[in-house]
């Protein structure tokens, strides 16, 4: 029973984290008309960092110096990923933005395998991206190029987040999330302050910003940092395959963003490519992070 709980617990944490992130993204978009994407990203990271610093109090724990490099890269990647993703949400529906961003972890999963069968999953991914980026129908035109580029850039940062988050989390566990988010806030906050100014701290903004900070940053990234070292890359990639679908459903439920049948098909192809890649990767190619003491 204890072994079963040990296996299921990190899976449950990751699913809760994904739902939390997409719900927070839906709420964040309601702040765009007031403080824009840069302002929303900045206040989200500032509040999330403050929350985690108060709750986790990382100064009480001694950190290994060998984890600092990974933690810094993880933090910078996290901050830039959030900024680019919110830029994408200004012109791209949530579900499509998540699907495009998901090319980052999908690439990480594909690079973990060396089989001819992987060409099939690459074909699914390329077909899905083609449907999203180049094709449209009468009700939904092609995706905005600038928004798509931002979402794909966020995907690159997401890949770095996974790779260096695993390394940082294997040494310092959930405390790495606190340091990473604090680094992200230090890097990105000036962008919002220069672009928007003190309006990001307006009383009418703070309640929603606090909800976004908790749902999109403080809670999910802490859960992911705890779950990552306890999950093989294969399992992590399979579970993360649900992210585009969760994003599309969140956009539908909270933002009334209707997608065309072709766009749902494209998202489905990307999900199939990710699941196929992670399930067919050879076990010896799977990177397993040691569980911290």
PDB file of C-alpha atoms in Angstrom:
ATOM      1  CA  UNK A   1       0.000   0.000   0.000  1.00  0.00           C
ATOM      2  CA  UNK A   2       2.811   2.345   0.874  1.00  0.00           C
ATOM      3  CA  UNK A   3       4.491   1.654  -2.458  1.00  0.00           C
ATOM      4  CA  UNK A   4       1.199   2.279  -4.298  1.00  0.00           C
ATOM      5  CA  UNK A   5       0.757   5.662  -2.587  1.00  0.00           C
ATOM      6  CA  UNK A   6       4.367   6.557  -3.393  1.00  0.00           C
ATOM      7  CA  UNK A   7       3.670   5.909  -7.083  1.00  0.00           C
ATOM      8  CA  UNK A   8       0.272   7.609  -7.285  1.00  0.00           C
ATOM      9  CA  UNK A   9       1.034  10.681  -5.185  1.00  0.00           C
ATOM     10  CA  UNK A  10       3.414  12.419  -7.653  1.00  0.00           C
ATOM     11  CA  UNK A  11       1.009  11.636 -10.510  1.00  0.00           C
ATOM     12  CA  UNK A  12      -1.860  13.282  -8.617  1.00  0.00           C
ATOM     13  CA  UNK A  13       0.316  16.309  -7.840  1.00  0.00           C
ATOM     14  CA  UNK A  14       1.166  16.748 -11.516  1.00  0.00           C
ATOM     15  CA  UNK A  15      -2.473  16.552 -12.645  1.00  0.00           C
ATOM     16  CA  UNK A  16      -3.533  19.110 -10.023  1.00  0.00           C
ATOM     17  CA  UNK A  17      -0.657  21.345 -11.134  1.00  0.00           C
ATOM     18  CA  UNK A  18      -1.763  21.222 -14.790  1.00  0.00           C
ATOM     19  CA  UNK A  19      -5.387  22.064 -13.978  1.00  0.00           C
ATOM     20  CA  UNK A  20      -4.251  24.869 -11.689  1.00  0.00           C
ATOM     21  CA  UNK A  21      -1.976  26.413 -14.322  1.00  0.00           C
ATOM     22  CA  UNK A  22      -4.648  26.493 -17.016  1.00  0.00           C
ATOM     23  CA  UNK A  23      -7.302  27.879 -14.668  1.00  0.00           C
ATOM     24  CA  UNK A  24      -4.871  30.597 -13.629  1.00  0.00           C
ATOM     25  CA  UNK A  25      -4.097  31.388 -17.270  1.00  0.00           C
ATOM     26  CA  UNK A  26      -7.797  31.893 -17.945  1.00  0.00           C
ATOM     27  CA  UNK A  27      -8.056  34.331 -15.032  1.00  0.00           C
ATOM     28  CA  UNK A  28      -4.851  36.086 -16.097  1.00  0.00           C
ATOM     29  CA  UNK A  29      -6.285  36.926 -19.501  1.00  0.00           C
ATOM     30  CA  UNK A  30      -8.990  39.016 -17.819  1.00  0.00           C
ATOM     31  CA  UNK A  31      -6.197  41.294 -16.528  1.00  0.00           C
ATOM     32  CA  UNK A  32      -4.773  41.983 -20.001  1.00  0.00           C
ATOM     33  CA  UNK A  33      -7.126  44.906 -20.777  1.00  0.00           C
ATOM     34  CA  UNK A  34      -5.988  46.590 -17.543  1.00  0.00           C
ATOM     35  CA  UNK A  35      -2.217  45.993 -17.274  1.00  0.00           C
ATOM     36  CA  UNK A  36      -1.353  44.052 -20.413  1.00  0.00           C
ATOM     37  CA  UNK A  37       0.531  40.785 -20.767  1.00  0.00           C
ATOM     38  CA  UNK A  38       3.833  42.153 -19.447  1.00  0.00           C
ATOM     39  CA  UNK A  39       2.211  43.712 -16.385  1.00  0.00           C
ATOM     40  CA  UNK A  40       0.243  40.541 -15.656  1.00  0.00           C
ATOM     41  CA  UNK A  41       3.373  38.397 -15.915  1.00  0.00           C
ATOM     42  CA  UNK A  42       5.319  40.713 -13.641  1.00  0.00           C
ATOM     43  CA  UNK A  43       2.766  41.025 -10.844  1.00  0.00           C
ATOM     44  CA  UNK A  44       2.077  37.284 -11.009  1.00  0.00           C
ATOM     45  CA  UNK A  45       5.744  36.415 -10.509  1.00  0.00           C
ATOM     46  CA  UNK A  46       6.292  39.086  -7.831  1.00  0.00           C
ATOM     47  CA  UNK A  47       3.357  37.880  -5.735  1.00  0.00           C
ATOM     48  CA  UNK A  48       4.182  34.214  -6.269  1.00  0.00           C
ATOM     49  CA  UNK A  49       7.780  34.777  -5.185  1.00  0.00           C
ATOM     50  CA  UNK A  50       6.667  36.650  -2.058  1.00  0.00           C
ATOM     51  CA  UNK A  51       4.189  33.888  -1.156  1.00  0.00           C
ATOM     52  CA  UNK A  52       6.754  31.134  -1.533  1.00  0.00           C
ATOM     53  CA  UNK A  53       9.468  33.043   0.308  1.00  0.00           C
ATOM     54  CA  UNK A  54       7.136  33.512   3.281  1.00  0.00           C
ATOM     55  CA  UNK A  55       5.791  29.953   3.244  1.00  0.00           C
ATOM     56  CA  UNK A  56       8.902  27.980   2.324  1.00  0.00           C
ATOM     57  CA  UNK A  57      11.553  30.202   4.003  1.00  0.00           C
ATOM     58  CA  UNK A  58      14.378  28.808   1.858  1.00  0.00           C
ATOM     59  CA  UNK A  59      17.077  30.547   3.939  1.00  0.00           C
ATOM     60  CA  UNK A  60      16.546  27.887   6.625  1.00  0.00           C
ATOM     61  CA  UNK A  61      17.938  25.210   4.326  1.00  0.00           C
ATOM     62  CA  UNK A  62      21.505  24.876   3.168  1.00  0.00           C
ATOM     63  CA  UNK A  63      21.726  24.653  -0.599  1.00  0.00           C
ATOM     64  CA  UNK A  64      24.250  22.671  -2.525  1.00  0.00           C
ATOM     65  CA  UNK A  65      26.417  24.878  -4.728  1.00  0.00           C
ATOM     66  CA  UNK A  66      26.264  22.349  -7.530  1.00  0.00           C
ATOM     67  CA  UNK A  67      22.556  23.112  -7.885  1.00  0.00           C
ATOM     68  CA  UNK A  68      22.900  26.870  -8.286  1.00  0.00           C
ATOM     69  CA  UNK A  69      23.674  26.840 -11.997  1.00  0.00           C
ATOM     70  CA  UNK A  70      20.678  24.613 -12.758  1.00  0.00           C
ATOM     71  CA  UNK A  71      18.447  26.692 -10.457  1.00  0.00           C
ATOM     72  CA  UNK A  72      19.419  29.977 -12.136  1.00  0.00           C
ATOM     73  CA  UNK A  73      18.809  28.604 -15.648  1.00  0.00           C
ATOM     74  CA  UNK A  74      15.552  27.064 -14.434  1.00  0.00           C
ATOM     75  CA  UNK A  75      14.430  30.410 -12.991  1.00  0.00           C
ATOM     76  CA  UNK A  76      15.307  32.476 -16.062  1.00  0.00           C
ATOM     77  CA  UNK A  77      13.640  29.935 -18.359  1.00  0.00           C
ATOM     78  CA  UNK A  78      10.539  29.969 -16.159  1.00  0.00           C
ATOM     79  CA  UNK A  79      10.277  33.758 -16.269  1.00  0.00           C
ATOM     80  CA  UNK A  80      10.777  34.081 -20.022  1.00  0.00           C
ATOM     81  CA  UNK A  81       8.383  31.170 -20.620  1.00  0.00           C
ATOM     82  CA  UNK A  82       5.631  32.950 -18.699  1.00  0.00           C
ATOM     83  CA  UNK A  83       6.231  36.256 -20.461  1.00  0.00           C
ATOM     84  CA  UNK A  84       6.159  34.713 -23.938  1.00  0.00           C
ATOM     85  CA  UNK A  85       3.122  32.583 -23.141  1.00  0.00           C
ATOM     86  CA  UNK A  86       1.104  35.590 -21.951  1.00  0.00           C
ATOM     87  CA  UNK A  87       2.175  37.492 -25.057  1.00  0.00           C
ATOM     88  CA  UNK A  88       0.783  34.610 -27.105  1.00  0.00           C
ATOM     89  CA  UNK A  89      -2.516  34.613 -25.197  1.00  0.00           C
ATOM     90  CA  UNK A  90      -3.209  38.153 -26.388  1.00  0.00           C
ATOM     91  CA  UNK A  91      -3.934  36.889 -29.909  1.00  0.00           C
ATOM     92  CA  UNK A  92      -4.118  33.075 -29.699  1.00  0.00           C
ATOM     93  CA  UNK A  93      -6.806  30.955 -27.937  1.00  0.00           C
ATOM     94  CA  UNK A  94      -5.612  29.265 -24.756  1.00  0.00           C
ATOM     95  CA  UNK A  95      -5.872  25.696 -26.054  1.00  0.00           C
ATOM     96  CA  UNK A  96      -3.915  26.459 -29.225  1.00  0.00           C
ATOM     97  CA  UNK A  97      -1.266  28.433 -27.326  1.00  0.00           C
ATOM     98  CA  UNK A  98      -0.736  25.493 -24.962  1.00  0.00           C
ATOM     99  CA  UNK A  99      -0.532  23.059 -27.883  1.00  0.00           C
ATOM    100  CA  UNK A 100       2.129  25.172 -29.601  1.00  0.00           C
ATOM    101  CA  UNK A 101       4.021  25.663 -26.345  1.00  0.00           C
ATOM    102  CA  UNK A 102       3.878  21.917 -25.786  1.00  0.00           C
ATOM    103  CA  UNK A 103       6.303  21.379 -28.672  1.00  0.00           C
ATOM    104  CA  UNK A 104       9.052  22.058 -26.111  1.00  0.00           C
ATOM    105  CA  UNK A 105       8.462  19.072 -23.814  1.00  0.00           C
ATOM    106  CA  UNK A 106       7.408  17.016 -26.844  1.00  0.00           C
ATOM    107  CA  UNK A 107      10.853  17.596 -28.365  1.00  0.00           C
ATOM    108  CA  UNK A 108      12.499  16.588 -25.083  1.00  0.00           C
ATOM    109  CA  UNK A 109      10.533  13.337 -25.125  1.00  0.00           C
ATOM    110  CA  UNK A 110      11.359  12.628 -28.778  1.00  0.00           C
ATOM    111  CA  UNK A 111      15.071  13.132 -28.197  1.00  0.00           C
ATOM    112  CA  UNK A 112      14.933  10.457 -25.499  1.00  0.00           C
ATOM    113  CA  UNK A 113      14.248   7.694 -28.014  1.00  0.00           C
ATOM    114  CA  UNK A 114      16.080   6.216 -31.003  1.00  0.00           C
ATOM    115  CA  UNK A 115      13.481   4.077 -32.803  1.00  0.00           C
ATOM    116  CA  UNK A 116      12.135   4.219 -36.332  1.00  0.00           C
ATOM    117  CA  UNK A 117       8.663   4.228 -34.807  1.00  0.00           C
ATOM    118  CA  UNK A 118       9.418   7.726 -33.544  1.00  0.00           C
ATOM    119  CA  UNK A 119       9.169   8.988 -37.126  1.00  0.00           C
ATOM    120  CA  UNK A 120       5.449   8.225 -36.905  1.00  0.00           C
ATOM    121  CA  UNK A 121       5.093  10.414 -33.820  1.00  0.00           C
ATOM    122  CA  UNK A 122       7.109  13.177 -35.492  1.00  0.00           C
ATOM    123  CA  UNK A 123       4.693  12.977 -38.431  1.00  0.00           C
ATOM    124  CA  UNK A 124       1.700  13.322 -36.078  1.00  0.00           C
ATOM    125  CA  UNK A 125       3.292  16.340 -34.395  1.00  0.00           C
ATOM    126  CA  UNK A 126       4.176  18.033 -37.699  1.00  0.00           C
ATOM    127  CA  UNK A 127       0.694  17.398 -39.075  1.00  0.00           C
ATOM    128  CA  UNK A 128      -0.865  18.839 -35.927  1.00  0.00           C
ATOM    129  CA  UNK A 129       1.323  21.942 -36.075  1.00  0.00           C
ATOM    130  CA  UNK A 130       0.558  22.377 -39.772  1.00  0.00           C
ATOM    131  CA  UNK A 131      -3.167  22.288 -39.070  1.00  0.00           C
ATOM    132  CA  UNK A 132      -2.774  24.876 -36.309  1.00  0.00           C
ATOM    133  CA  UNK A 133      -0.376  27.255 -38.043  1.00  0.00           C
ATOM    134  CA  UNK A 134      -1.284  27.110 -41.706  1.00  0.00           C
ATOM    135  CA  UNK A 135      -4.831  25.865 -42.049  1.00  0.00           C
ATOM    136  CA  UNK A 136      -8.086  27.472 -41.055  1.00  0.00           C
ATOM    137  CA  UNK A 137     -11.769  27.244 -41.867  1.00  0.00           C
ATOM    138  CA  UNK A 138     -14.673  29.620 -42.329  1.00  0.00           C
ATOM    139  CA  UNK A 139     -15.164  30.181 -38.601  1.00  0.00           C
ATOM    140  CA  UNK A 140     -11.530  30.115 -37.400  1.00  0.00           C
ATOM    141  CA  UNK A 141      -8.767  31.576 -39.521  1.00  0.00           C
ATOM    142  CA  UNK A 142      -5.070  30.727 -39.357  1.00  0.00           C
ATOM    143  CA  UNK A 143      -3.331  31.406 -36.057  1.00  0.00           C
ATOM    144  CA  UNK A 144      -1.784  34.845 -35.584  1.00  0.00           C
ATOM    145  CA  UNK A 145       1.929  34.543 -36.568  1.00  0.00           C
ATOM    146  CA  UNK A 146       3.264  36.723 -33.730  1.00  0.00           C
ATOM    147  CA  UNK A 147       1.229  34.874 -31.115  1.00  0.00           C
ATOM    148  CA  UNK A 148       2.304  31.526 -32.557  1.00  0.00           C
ATOM    149  CA  UNK A 149       5.973  32.564 -32.484  1.00  0.00           C
ATOM    150  CA  UNK A 150       5.655  33.598 -28.828  1.00  0.00           C
ATOM    151  CA  UNK A 151       3.982  30.283 -27.948  1.00  0.00           C
ATOM    152  CA  UNK A 152       6.723  28.314 -29.722  1.00  0.00           C
ATOM    153  CA  UNK A 153       9.368  30.397 -27.942  1.00  0.00           C
ATOM    154  CA  UNK A 154       7.664  29.580 -24.653  1.00  0.00           C
ATOM    155  CA  UNK A 155       7.956  25.926 -25.671  1.00  0.00           C
ATOM    156  CA  UNK A 156      11.739  26.237 -25.939  1.00  0.00           C
ATOM    157  CA  UNK A 157      11.805  27.711 -22.435  1.00  0.00           C
ATOM    158  CA  UNK A 158       9.509  24.925 -21.223  1.00  0.00           C
ATOM    159  CA  UNK A 159      12.023  22.351 -22.458  1.00  0.00           C
ATOM    160  CA  UNK A 160      14.793  24.108 -20.509  1.00  0.00           C
ATOM    161  CA  UNK A 161      12.493  24.287 -17.487  1.00  0.00           C
ATOM    162  CA  UNK A 162      12.035  20.504 -17.558  1.00  0.00           C
ATOM    163  CA  UNK A 163      15.692  19.646 -18.060  1.00  0.00           C
ATOM    164  CA  UNK A 164      17.142  22.029 -15.493  1.00  0.00           C
ATOM    165  CA  UNK A 165      14.156  21.720 -13.142  1.00  0.00           C
ATOM    166  CA  UNK A 166      14.871  18.019 -12.821  1.00  0.00           C
ATOM    167  CA  UNK A 167      18.496  18.708 -11.953  1.00  0.00           C
ATOM    168  CA  UNK A 168      17.685  21.452  -9.447  1.00  0.00           C
ATOM    169  CA  UNK A 169      14.817  19.536  -7.863  1.00  0.00           C
ATOM    170  CA  UNK A 170      16.854  16.365  -7.427  1.00  0.00           C
ATOM    171  CA  UNK A 171      19.196  18.245  -5.101  1.00  0.00           C
ATOM    172  CA  UNK A 172      17.032  20.761  -3.234  1.00  0.00           C
ATOM    173  CA  UNK A 173      13.467  19.549  -3.817  1.00  0.00           C
ATOM    174  CA  UNK A 174      10.577  22.032  -3.541  1.00  0.00           C
ATOM    175  CA  UNK A 175      12.900  24.769  -2.282  1.00  0.00           C
ATOM    176  CA  UNK A 176      14.283  24.988  -5.826  1.00  0.00           C
ATOM    177  CA  UNK A 177      10.880  26.202  -6.993  1.00  0.00           C
ATOM    178  CA  UNK A 178      11.001  29.066  -4.505  1.00  0.00           C
ATOM    179  CA  UNK A 179      14.429  30.166  -5.680  1.00  0.00           C
ATOM    180  CA  UNK A 180      13.524  29.639  -9.339  1.00  0.00           C
ATOM    181  CA  UNK A 181      10.367  31.744  -9.133  1.00  0.00           C
ATOM    182  CA  UNK A 182      12.230  34.441  -7.191  1.00  0.00           C
ATOM    183  CA  UNK A 183      14.867  34.554  -9.931  1.00  0.00           C
ATOM    184  CA  UNK A 184      12.109  34.707 -12.555  1.00  0.00           C
ATOM    185  CA  UNK A 185      10.497  37.645 -10.726  1.00  0.00           C
ATOM    186  CA  UNK A 186      13.799  39.532 -10.525  1.00  0.00           C
ATOM    187  CA  UNK A 187      14.391  39.027 -14.256  1.00  0.00           C
ATOM    188  CA  UNK A 188      10.867  39.768 -15.536  1.00  0.00           C
ATOM    189  CA  UNK A 189       9.455  42.331 -13.050  1.00  0.00           C
ATOM    190  CA  UNK A 190      11.463  45.236 -14.524  1.00  0.00           C
ATOM    191  CA  UNK A 191       9.878  44.552 -17.918  1.00  0.00           C
ATOM    192  CA  UNK A 192       6.374  45.039 -16.527  1.00  0.00           C
ATOM    193  CA  UNK A 193       7.342  48.042 -14.425  1.00  0.00           C
ATOM    194  CA  UNK A 194       8.902  49.787 -17.418  1.00  0.00           C
ATOM    195  CA  UNK A 195       6.012  48.914 -19.735  1.00  0.00           C
ATOM    196  CA  UNK A 196       3.064  49.536 -17.393  1.00  0.00           C
ATOM    197  CA  UNK A 197       4.431  51.329 -14.336  1.00  0.00           C
ATOM    198  CA  UNK A 198       2.916  51.278 -10.839  1.00  0.00           C
ATOM    199  CA  UNK A 199      -0.519  50.378 -12.267  1.00  0.00           C
ATOM    200  CA  UNK A 200       0.367  46.713 -11.729  1.00  0.00           C
ATOM    201  CA  UNK A 201      -0.024  47.360  -7.983  1.00  0.00           C
ATOM    202  CA  UNK A 202      -3.463  49.008  -8.295  1.00  0.00           C
ATOM    203  CA  UNK A 203      -5.974  47.833  -5.622  1.00  0.00           C
ATOM    204  CA  UNK A 204      -8.426  46.574  -8.249  1.00  0.00           C
ATOM    205  CA  UNK A 205      -5.680  44.477  -9.848  1.00  0.00           C
ATOM    206  CA  UNK A 206      -4.194  42.801  -6.774  1.00  0.00           C
ATOM    207  CA  UNK A 207      -7.023  40.343  -5.867  1.00  0.00           C
ATOM    208  CA  UNK A 208      -7.089  38.773  -9.336  1.00  0.00           C
ATOM    209  CA  UNK A 209      -3.301  38.954  -9.584  1.00  0.00           C
ATOM    210  CA  UNK A 210      -3.024  37.117  -6.272  1.00  0.00           C
ATOM    211  CA  UNK A 211      -5.338  34.372  -7.549  1.00  0.00           C
ATOM    212  CA  UNK A 212      -3.244  34.063 -10.707  1.00  0.00           C
ATOM    213  CA  UNK A 213      -0.024  33.979  -8.673  1.00  0.00           C
ATOM    214  CA  UNK A 214      -1.308  31.105  -6.540  1.00  0.00           C
ATOM    215  CA  UNK A 215      -3.020  29.105  -9.300  1.00  0.00           C
ATOM    216  CA  UNK A 216      -0.499  29.623 -12.097  1.00  0.00           C
ATOM    217  CA  UNK A 217       2.787  29.811 -10.243  1.00  0.00           C
ATOM    218  CA  UNK A 218       3.103  29.204  -6.501  1.00  0.00           C
ATOM    219  CA  UNK A 219       0.959  26.060  -6.274  1.00  0.00           C
ATOM    220  CA  UNK A 220       1.661  24.246  -9.566  1.00  0.00           C
ATOM    221  CA  UNK A 221       5.394  24.894  -9.795  1.00  0.00           C
ATOM    222  CA  UNK A 222       5.899  23.759  -6.230  1.00  0.00           C
ATOM    223  CA  UNK A 223       3.884  20.600  -6.940  1.00  0.00           C
ATOM    224  CA  UNK A 224       5.838  19.981 -10.140  1.00  0.00           C
ATOM    225  CA  UNK A 225       9.167  20.493  -8.400  1.00  0.00           C
ATOM    226  CA  UNK A 226       8.173  17.872  -5.816  1.00  0.00           C
ATOM    227  CA  UNK A 227       6.812  15.477  -8.474  1.00  0.00           C
ATOM    228  CA  UNK A 228       9.590  15.806 -11.076  1.00  0.00           C
ATOM    229  CA  UNK A 229      12.332  13.984  -9.150  1.00  0.00           C
ATOM    230  CA  UNK A 230       9.906  11.164  -8.334  1.00  0.00           C
ATOM    231  CA  UNK A 231       8.776  10.524 -11.922  1.00  0.00           C
ATOM    232  CA  UNK A 232      10.699   8.981 -14.818  1.00  0.00           C
ATOM    233  CA  UNK A 233      10.892  11.235 -17.871  1.00  0.00           C
ATOM    234  CA  UNK A 234       8.629   8.746 -19.671  1.00  0.00           C
ATOM    235  CA  UNK A 235       5.848   9.013 -17.102  1.00  0.00           C
ATOM    236  CA  UNK A 236       6.197  12.774 -16.841  1.00  0.00           C
ATOM    237  CA  UNK A 237       5.950  13.197 -20.602  1.00  0.00           C
ATOM    238  CA  UNK A 238       2.873  10.971 -20.842  1.00  0.00           C
ATOM    239  CA  UNK A 239       1.043  12.891 -18.133  1.00  0.00           C
ATOM    240  CA  UNK A 240       2.034  16.261 -19.550  1.00  0.00           C
ATOM    241  CA  UNK A 241       0.441  15.182 -22.833  1.00  0.00           C
ATOM    242  CA  UNK A 242      -2.869  16.125 -21.245  1.00  0.00           C
ATOM    243  CA  UNK A 243      -1.835  19.780 -20.966  1.00  0.00           C
ATOM    244  CA  UNK A 244      -3.101  20.995 -24.399  1.00  0.00           C
ATOM    245  CA  UNK A 245      -6.490  19.362 -23.843  1.00  0.00           C
ATOM    246  CA  UNK A 246      -6.767  20.867 -20.352  1.00  0.00           C
ATOM    247  CA  UNK A 247      -5.859  24.261 -21.804  1.00  0.00           C
ATOM    248  CA  UNK A 248      -8.501  23.986 -24.526  1.00  0.00           C
ATOM    249  CA  UNK A 249     -11.167  22.958 -22.001  1.00  0.00           C
ATOM    250  CA  UNK A 250     -10.190  25.824 -19.674  1.00  0.00           C
ATOM    251  CA  UNK A 251     -10.451  28.289 -22.540  1.00  0.00           C
ATOM    252  CA  UNK A 252     -13.876  26.907 -23.377  1.00  0.00           C
ATOM    253  CA  UNK A 253     -15.175  26.930 -19.792  1.00  0.00           C
ATOM    254  CA  UNK A 254     -13.713  30.203 -18.514  1.00  0.00           C
ATOM    255  CA  UNK A 255     -13.198  32.320 -21.646  1.00  0.00           C
ATOM    256  CA  UNK A 256     -15.867  30.901 -24.021  1.00  0.00           C
ATOM    257  CA  UNK A 257     -13.172  30.251 -26.625  1.00  0.00           C
ATOM    258  CA  UNK A 258     -14.677  27.934 -29.215  1.00  0.00           C
ATOM    259  CA  UNK A 259     -12.277  25.966 -31.388  1.00  0.00           C
ATOM    260  CA  UNK A 260     -13.047  24.523 -34.799  1.00  0.00           C
ATOM    261  CA  UNK A 261     -13.124  20.796 -35.450  1.00  0.00           C
ATOM    262  CA  UNK A 262      -9.830  21.091 -37.339  1.00  0.00           C
ATOM    263  CA  UNK A 263      -8.171  22.833 -34.392  1.00  0.00           C
ATOM    264  CA  UNK A 264      -9.389  20.164 -31.964  1.00  0.00           C
ATOM    265  CA  UNK A 265      -8.027  17.539 -34.378  1.00  0.00           C
ATOM    266  CA  UNK A 266      -4.669  19.323 -34.486  1.00  0.00           C
ATOM    267  CA  UNK A 267      -4.482  19.433 -30.684  1.00  0.00           C
ATOM    268  CA  UNK A 268      -5.391  15.728 -30.628  1.00  0.00           C
ATOM    269  CA  UNK A 269      -2.573  14.906 -33.064  1.00  0.00           C
ATOM    270  CA  UNK A 270      -0.028  16.677 -30.867  1.00  0.00           C
ATOM    271  CA  UNK A 271      -1.322  14.798 -27.811  1.00  0.00           C
ATOM    272  CA  UNK A 272      -1.104  11.463 -29.668  1.00  0.00           C
ATOM    273  CA  UNK A 273       2.454  12.302 -30.772  1.00  0.00           C
ATOM    274  CA  UNK A 274       3.475  13.005 -27.191  1.00  0.00           C
ATOM    275  CA  UNK A 275       1.826   9.910 -25.729  1.00  0.00           C
ATOM    276  CA  UNK A 276       3.245   7.731 -28.483  1.00  0.00           C
ATOM    277  CA  UNK A 277       6.742   9.098 -27.994  1.00  0.00           C
ATOM    278  CA  UNK A 278       6.779   8.642 -24.253  1.00  0.00           C
ATOM    279  CA  UNK A 279       5.245   5.154 -24.318  1.00  0.00           C
ATOM    280  CA  UNK A 280       7.621   3.774 -26.946  1.00  0.00           C
ATOM    281  CA  UNK A 281      10.835   5.271 -25.594  1.00  0.00           C
ATOM    282  CA  UNK A 282      13.280   2.590 -24.522  1.00  0.00           C
ATOM    283  CA  UNK A 283      13.582   2.242 -20.763  1.00  0.00           C
ATOM    284  CA  UNK A 284      17.350   2.622 -20.843  1.00  0.00           C
ATOM    285  CA  UNK A 285      16.924   5.962 -22.622  1.00  0.00           C
ATOM    286  CA  UNK A 286      14.670   7.260 -19.886  1.00  0.00           C
ATOM    287  CA  UNK A 287      16.247   9.663 -17.454  1.00  0.00           C
ATOM    288  CA  UNK A 288      15.223   8.940 -13.891  1.00  0.00           C
ATOM    289  CA  UNK A 289      15.927  11.610 -11.312  1.00  0.00           C
ATOM    290  CA  UNK A 290      16.931  10.419  -7.839  1.00  0.00           C
ATOM    291  CA  UNK A 291      14.498  11.147  -5.048  1.00  0.00           C
ATOM    292  CA  UNK A 292      15.919  13.756  -2.633  1.00  0.00           C
ATOM    293  CA  UNK A 293      16.504  12.745   0.988  1.00  0.00           C
TER     294      UNK A 293
END
